[in-house]
Short mmCIF file of C-alpha atoms and ligand atoms in Angstrom, two decimals:
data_model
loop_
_atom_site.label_atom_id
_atom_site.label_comp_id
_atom_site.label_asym_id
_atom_site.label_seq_id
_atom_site.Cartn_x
_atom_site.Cartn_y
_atom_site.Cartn_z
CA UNK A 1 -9.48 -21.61 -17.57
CA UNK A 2 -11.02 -18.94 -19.28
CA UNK A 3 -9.24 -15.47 -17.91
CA UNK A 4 -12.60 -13.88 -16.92
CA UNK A 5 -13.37 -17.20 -14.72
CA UNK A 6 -9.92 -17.23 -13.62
CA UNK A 7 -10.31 -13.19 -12.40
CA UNK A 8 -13.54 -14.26 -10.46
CA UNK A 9 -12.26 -17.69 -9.21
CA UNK A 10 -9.32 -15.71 -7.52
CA UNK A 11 -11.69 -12.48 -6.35
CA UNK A 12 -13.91 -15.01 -4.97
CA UNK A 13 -11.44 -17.30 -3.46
CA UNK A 14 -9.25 -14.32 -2.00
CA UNK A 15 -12.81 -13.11 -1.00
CA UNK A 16 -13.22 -16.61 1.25
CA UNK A 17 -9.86 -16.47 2.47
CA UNK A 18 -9.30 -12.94 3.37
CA UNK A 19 -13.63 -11.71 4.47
CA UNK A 20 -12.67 -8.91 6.38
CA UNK A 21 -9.63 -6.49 5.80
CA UNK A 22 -8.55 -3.27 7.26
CA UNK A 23 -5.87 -0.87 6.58
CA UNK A 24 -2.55 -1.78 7.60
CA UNK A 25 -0.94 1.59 8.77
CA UNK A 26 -2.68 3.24 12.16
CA UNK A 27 -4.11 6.40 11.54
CA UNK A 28 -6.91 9.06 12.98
CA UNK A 29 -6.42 11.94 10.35
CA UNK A 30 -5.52 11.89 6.61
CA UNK A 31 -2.75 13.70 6.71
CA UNK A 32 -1.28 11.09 9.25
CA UNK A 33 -2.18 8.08 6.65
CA UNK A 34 -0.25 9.86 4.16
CA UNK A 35 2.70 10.54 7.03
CA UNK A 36 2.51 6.76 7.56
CA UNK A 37 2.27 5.63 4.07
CA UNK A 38 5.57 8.09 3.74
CA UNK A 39 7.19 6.58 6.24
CA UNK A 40 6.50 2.46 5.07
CA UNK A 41 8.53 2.96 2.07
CA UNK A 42 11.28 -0.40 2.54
CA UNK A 43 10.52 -0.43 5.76
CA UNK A 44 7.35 -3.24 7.84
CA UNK A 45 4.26 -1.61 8.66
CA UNK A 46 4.83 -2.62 12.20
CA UNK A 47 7.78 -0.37 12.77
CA UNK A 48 5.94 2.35 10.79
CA UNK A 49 3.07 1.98 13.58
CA UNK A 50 5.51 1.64 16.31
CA UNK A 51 7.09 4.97 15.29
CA UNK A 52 3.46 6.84 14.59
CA UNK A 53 2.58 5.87 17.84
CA UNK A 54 5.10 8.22 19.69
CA UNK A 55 5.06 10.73 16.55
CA UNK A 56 1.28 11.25 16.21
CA UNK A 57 1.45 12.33 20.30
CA UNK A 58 4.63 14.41 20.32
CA UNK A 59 3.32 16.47 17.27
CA UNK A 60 -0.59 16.54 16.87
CA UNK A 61 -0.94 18.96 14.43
CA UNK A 62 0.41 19.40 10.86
CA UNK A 63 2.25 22.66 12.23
CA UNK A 64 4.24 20.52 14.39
CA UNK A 65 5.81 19.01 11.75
CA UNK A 66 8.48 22.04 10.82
CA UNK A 67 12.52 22.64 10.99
CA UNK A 68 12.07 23.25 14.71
CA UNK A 69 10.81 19.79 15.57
CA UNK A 70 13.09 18.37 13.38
CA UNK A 71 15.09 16.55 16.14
CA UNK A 72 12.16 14.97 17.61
CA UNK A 73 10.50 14.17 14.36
CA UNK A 74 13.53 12.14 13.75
CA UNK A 75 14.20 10.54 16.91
CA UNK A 76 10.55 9.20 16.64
CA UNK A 77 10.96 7.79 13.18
CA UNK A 78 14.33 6.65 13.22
CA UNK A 79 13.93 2.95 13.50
CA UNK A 80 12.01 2.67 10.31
CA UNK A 81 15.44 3.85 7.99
CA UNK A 82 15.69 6.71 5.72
CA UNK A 83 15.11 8.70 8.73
CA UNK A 84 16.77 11.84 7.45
CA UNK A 85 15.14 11.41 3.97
CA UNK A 86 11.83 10.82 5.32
CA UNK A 87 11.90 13.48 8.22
CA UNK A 88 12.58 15.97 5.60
CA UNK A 89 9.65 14.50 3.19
CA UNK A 90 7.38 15.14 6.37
CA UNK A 91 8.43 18.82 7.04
CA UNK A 92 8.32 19.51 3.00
CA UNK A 93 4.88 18.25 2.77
CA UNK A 94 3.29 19.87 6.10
CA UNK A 95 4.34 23.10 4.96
CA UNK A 96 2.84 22.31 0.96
CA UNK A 97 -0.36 20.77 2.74
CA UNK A 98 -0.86 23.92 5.14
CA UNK A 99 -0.29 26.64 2.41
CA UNK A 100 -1.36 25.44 -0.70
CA UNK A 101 -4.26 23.20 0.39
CA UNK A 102 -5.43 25.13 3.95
CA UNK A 103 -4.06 21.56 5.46
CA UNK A 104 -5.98 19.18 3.46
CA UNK A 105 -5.38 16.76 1.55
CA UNK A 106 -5.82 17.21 -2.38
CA UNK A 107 -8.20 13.99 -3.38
CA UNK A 108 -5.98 14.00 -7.03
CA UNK A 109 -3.59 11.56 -7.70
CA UNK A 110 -1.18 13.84 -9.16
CA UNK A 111 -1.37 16.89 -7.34
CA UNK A 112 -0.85 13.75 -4.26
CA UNK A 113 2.05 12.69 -6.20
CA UNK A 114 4.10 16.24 -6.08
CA UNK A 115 4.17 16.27 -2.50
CA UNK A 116 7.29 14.80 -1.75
CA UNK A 117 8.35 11.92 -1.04
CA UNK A 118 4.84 10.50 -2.24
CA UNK A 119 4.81 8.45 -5.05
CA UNK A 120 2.34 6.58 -7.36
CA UNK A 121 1.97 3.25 -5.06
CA UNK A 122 1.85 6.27 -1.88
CA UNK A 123 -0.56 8.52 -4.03
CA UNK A 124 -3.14 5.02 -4.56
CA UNK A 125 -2.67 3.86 -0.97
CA UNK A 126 -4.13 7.24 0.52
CA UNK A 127 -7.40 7.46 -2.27
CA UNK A 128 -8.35 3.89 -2.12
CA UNK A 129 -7.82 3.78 1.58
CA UNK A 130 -9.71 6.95 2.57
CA UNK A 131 -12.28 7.68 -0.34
CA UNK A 132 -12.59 3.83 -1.83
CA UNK A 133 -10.90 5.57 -5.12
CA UNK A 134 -10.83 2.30 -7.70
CA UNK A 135 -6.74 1.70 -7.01
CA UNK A 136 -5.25 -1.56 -6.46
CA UNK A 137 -2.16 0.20 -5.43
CA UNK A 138 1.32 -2.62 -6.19
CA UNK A 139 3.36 -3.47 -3.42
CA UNK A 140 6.21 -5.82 -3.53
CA UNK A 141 3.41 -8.52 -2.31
CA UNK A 142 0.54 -7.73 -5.18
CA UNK A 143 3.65 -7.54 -7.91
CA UNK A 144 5.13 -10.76 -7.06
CA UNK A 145 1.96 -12.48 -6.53
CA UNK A 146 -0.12 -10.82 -9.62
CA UNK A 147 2.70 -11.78 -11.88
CA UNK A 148 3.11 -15.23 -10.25
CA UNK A 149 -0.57 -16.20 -10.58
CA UNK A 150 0.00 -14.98 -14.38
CA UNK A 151 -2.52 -12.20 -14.20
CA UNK A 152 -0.27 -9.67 -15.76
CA UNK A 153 2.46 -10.08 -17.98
CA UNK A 154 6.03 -10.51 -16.56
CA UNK A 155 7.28 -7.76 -17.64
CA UNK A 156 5.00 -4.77 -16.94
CA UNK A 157 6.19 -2.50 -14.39
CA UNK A 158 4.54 -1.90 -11.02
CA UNK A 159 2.48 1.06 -12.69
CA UNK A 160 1.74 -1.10 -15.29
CA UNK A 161 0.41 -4.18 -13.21
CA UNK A 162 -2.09 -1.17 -11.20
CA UNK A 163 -3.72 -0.31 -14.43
CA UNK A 164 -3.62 -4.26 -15.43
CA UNK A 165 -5.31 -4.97 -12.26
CA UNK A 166 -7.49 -2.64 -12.20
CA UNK A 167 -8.73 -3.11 -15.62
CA UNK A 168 -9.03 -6.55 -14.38
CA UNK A 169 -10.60 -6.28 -11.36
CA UNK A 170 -13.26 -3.62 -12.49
CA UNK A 171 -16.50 -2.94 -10.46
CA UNK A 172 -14.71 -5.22 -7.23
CA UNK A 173 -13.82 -3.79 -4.17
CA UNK A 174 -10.10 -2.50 -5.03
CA UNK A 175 -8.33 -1.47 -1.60
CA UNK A 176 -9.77 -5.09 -0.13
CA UNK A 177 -8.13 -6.85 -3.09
CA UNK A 178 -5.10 -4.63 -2.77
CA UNK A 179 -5.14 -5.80 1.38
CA UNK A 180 -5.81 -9.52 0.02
CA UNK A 181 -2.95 -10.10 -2.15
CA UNK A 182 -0.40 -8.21 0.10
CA UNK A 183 -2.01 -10.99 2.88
CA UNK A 184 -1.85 -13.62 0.47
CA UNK A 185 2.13 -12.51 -0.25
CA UNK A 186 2.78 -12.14 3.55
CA UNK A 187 1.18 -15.37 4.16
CA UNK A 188 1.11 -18.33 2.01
CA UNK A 189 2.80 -16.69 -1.69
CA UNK A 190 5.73 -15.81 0.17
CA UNK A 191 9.03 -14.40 -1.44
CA UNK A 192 11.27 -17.39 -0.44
CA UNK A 193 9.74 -20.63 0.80
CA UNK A 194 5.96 -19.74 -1.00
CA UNK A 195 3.50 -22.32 0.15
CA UNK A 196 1.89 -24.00 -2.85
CA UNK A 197 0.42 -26.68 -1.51
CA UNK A 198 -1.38 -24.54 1.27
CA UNK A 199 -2.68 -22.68 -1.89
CA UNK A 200 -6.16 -22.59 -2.49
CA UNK A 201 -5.59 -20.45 -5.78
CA UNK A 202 -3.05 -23.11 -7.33
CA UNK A 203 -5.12 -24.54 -9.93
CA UNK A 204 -4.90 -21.46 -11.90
CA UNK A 205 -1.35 -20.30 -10.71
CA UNK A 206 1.21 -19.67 -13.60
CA UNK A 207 4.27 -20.26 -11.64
CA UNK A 208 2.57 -23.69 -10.10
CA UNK A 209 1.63 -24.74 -12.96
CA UNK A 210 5.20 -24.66 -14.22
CA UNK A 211 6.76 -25.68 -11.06
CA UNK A 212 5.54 -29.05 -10.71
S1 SF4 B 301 0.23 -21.47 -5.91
FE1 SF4 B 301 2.17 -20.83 -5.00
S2 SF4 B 301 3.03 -19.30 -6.39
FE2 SF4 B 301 0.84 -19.55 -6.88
S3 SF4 B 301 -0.19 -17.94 -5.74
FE3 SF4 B 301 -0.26 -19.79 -4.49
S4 SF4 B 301 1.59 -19.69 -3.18
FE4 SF4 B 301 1.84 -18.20 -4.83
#
């Protein structure tokens, strides 16, 4: 198939799978997305939203997250691992957020990306999700299953595989796609045990193809 009609067969057929998507993380303010989207890094969005849950109560304002809180910070995050690192990525950031940017968050992937503990994959997450900036943002889900489907070359690294995708993907709705593959990987293209013949995207899968 023709890669153009392969892009829109999958867009379409993700599309029919996958209708309606919504952000994974629990959130009410931006600053807490990017707290959350912190905090997922190797760990499930369900522990992340367990955690936020007590964290976003016991300190409801970017102030509260400072050396004095520290204790609680940590006691509220420590079931997602890294605790120490990531307490300290919080605090760090607060402080940046309240007196660099008056507590906002910068919409610029790079000023985004020198807060610590935020990263490229962290910097995409927060603009696609909150101002529909054109990111397909690569998890462990969109990498494996991008590169399985043969969309991207194997060996492009997850930055590369964004600006594959995206190039790819052009003018479609980029944090739904981003929200349908990582479904797609958590449901059928899974790491171990992937169910192919549940596939509706097999005829143009790479790795099927070779498999059978
Ligand atoms: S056919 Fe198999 S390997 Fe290909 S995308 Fe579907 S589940 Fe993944």
């Amino acid at each position: 198939m023709e890669r153009s009609k392969k892009v829109e067969f999958i867009a379409n057929t993700l599309q029919e799978l996958y209708p309606d998507t919504h952000t994974f993380l629990e959130y009410q303010k931006d600053y807490e997305l990017l707290f959350a989207t912190i905090l997922s890094a190797q760990a499930t969005d369900k522990s992340v939203n367990e955690a936020t849950s007590r964290l976003f109560k016991e300190c409801p304002r970017l102030e509260d997250y400072n050396q004095e809180n520290k204790a609680l910070i940590l006691d509220c995050i420590k079931k997602v691992g890294l605790g120490k690192s990531k307490c300290e990525y919080l605090i760090k950031t607060a402080d940046i957020l309240l007196k660099d940017y008056r507590g906002e968050l910068p919409r610029d992937r790079k000023a985004l990306m020198a807060l610590p503990g935020v990263g490229y994959k962290t910097s995409g997450v927060v603009l696609a999700e909150l101002y529909d900036d054109p990111f397909i943002p690569v998890d462990t889900h969109v990498f494996r299953v991008s590169h399985r489907l043969g969309l991207v070359n194997d060996k492009l690294t997850p930055e590369e595989t964004e600006v594959a995708l995206e190039r790819l993907f052009k003018g479609k709705h980029s944090i739904h796609l981003h929200r349908q593959f990582i479904l797609l990987g958590r449901n059928i293209c899974l790491a171990r045990n992937e169910k192919c013949d549940l596939c509706p995207l097999k005829e143009v899968c790479k790795y099927y193809s070779k498999k059978k």
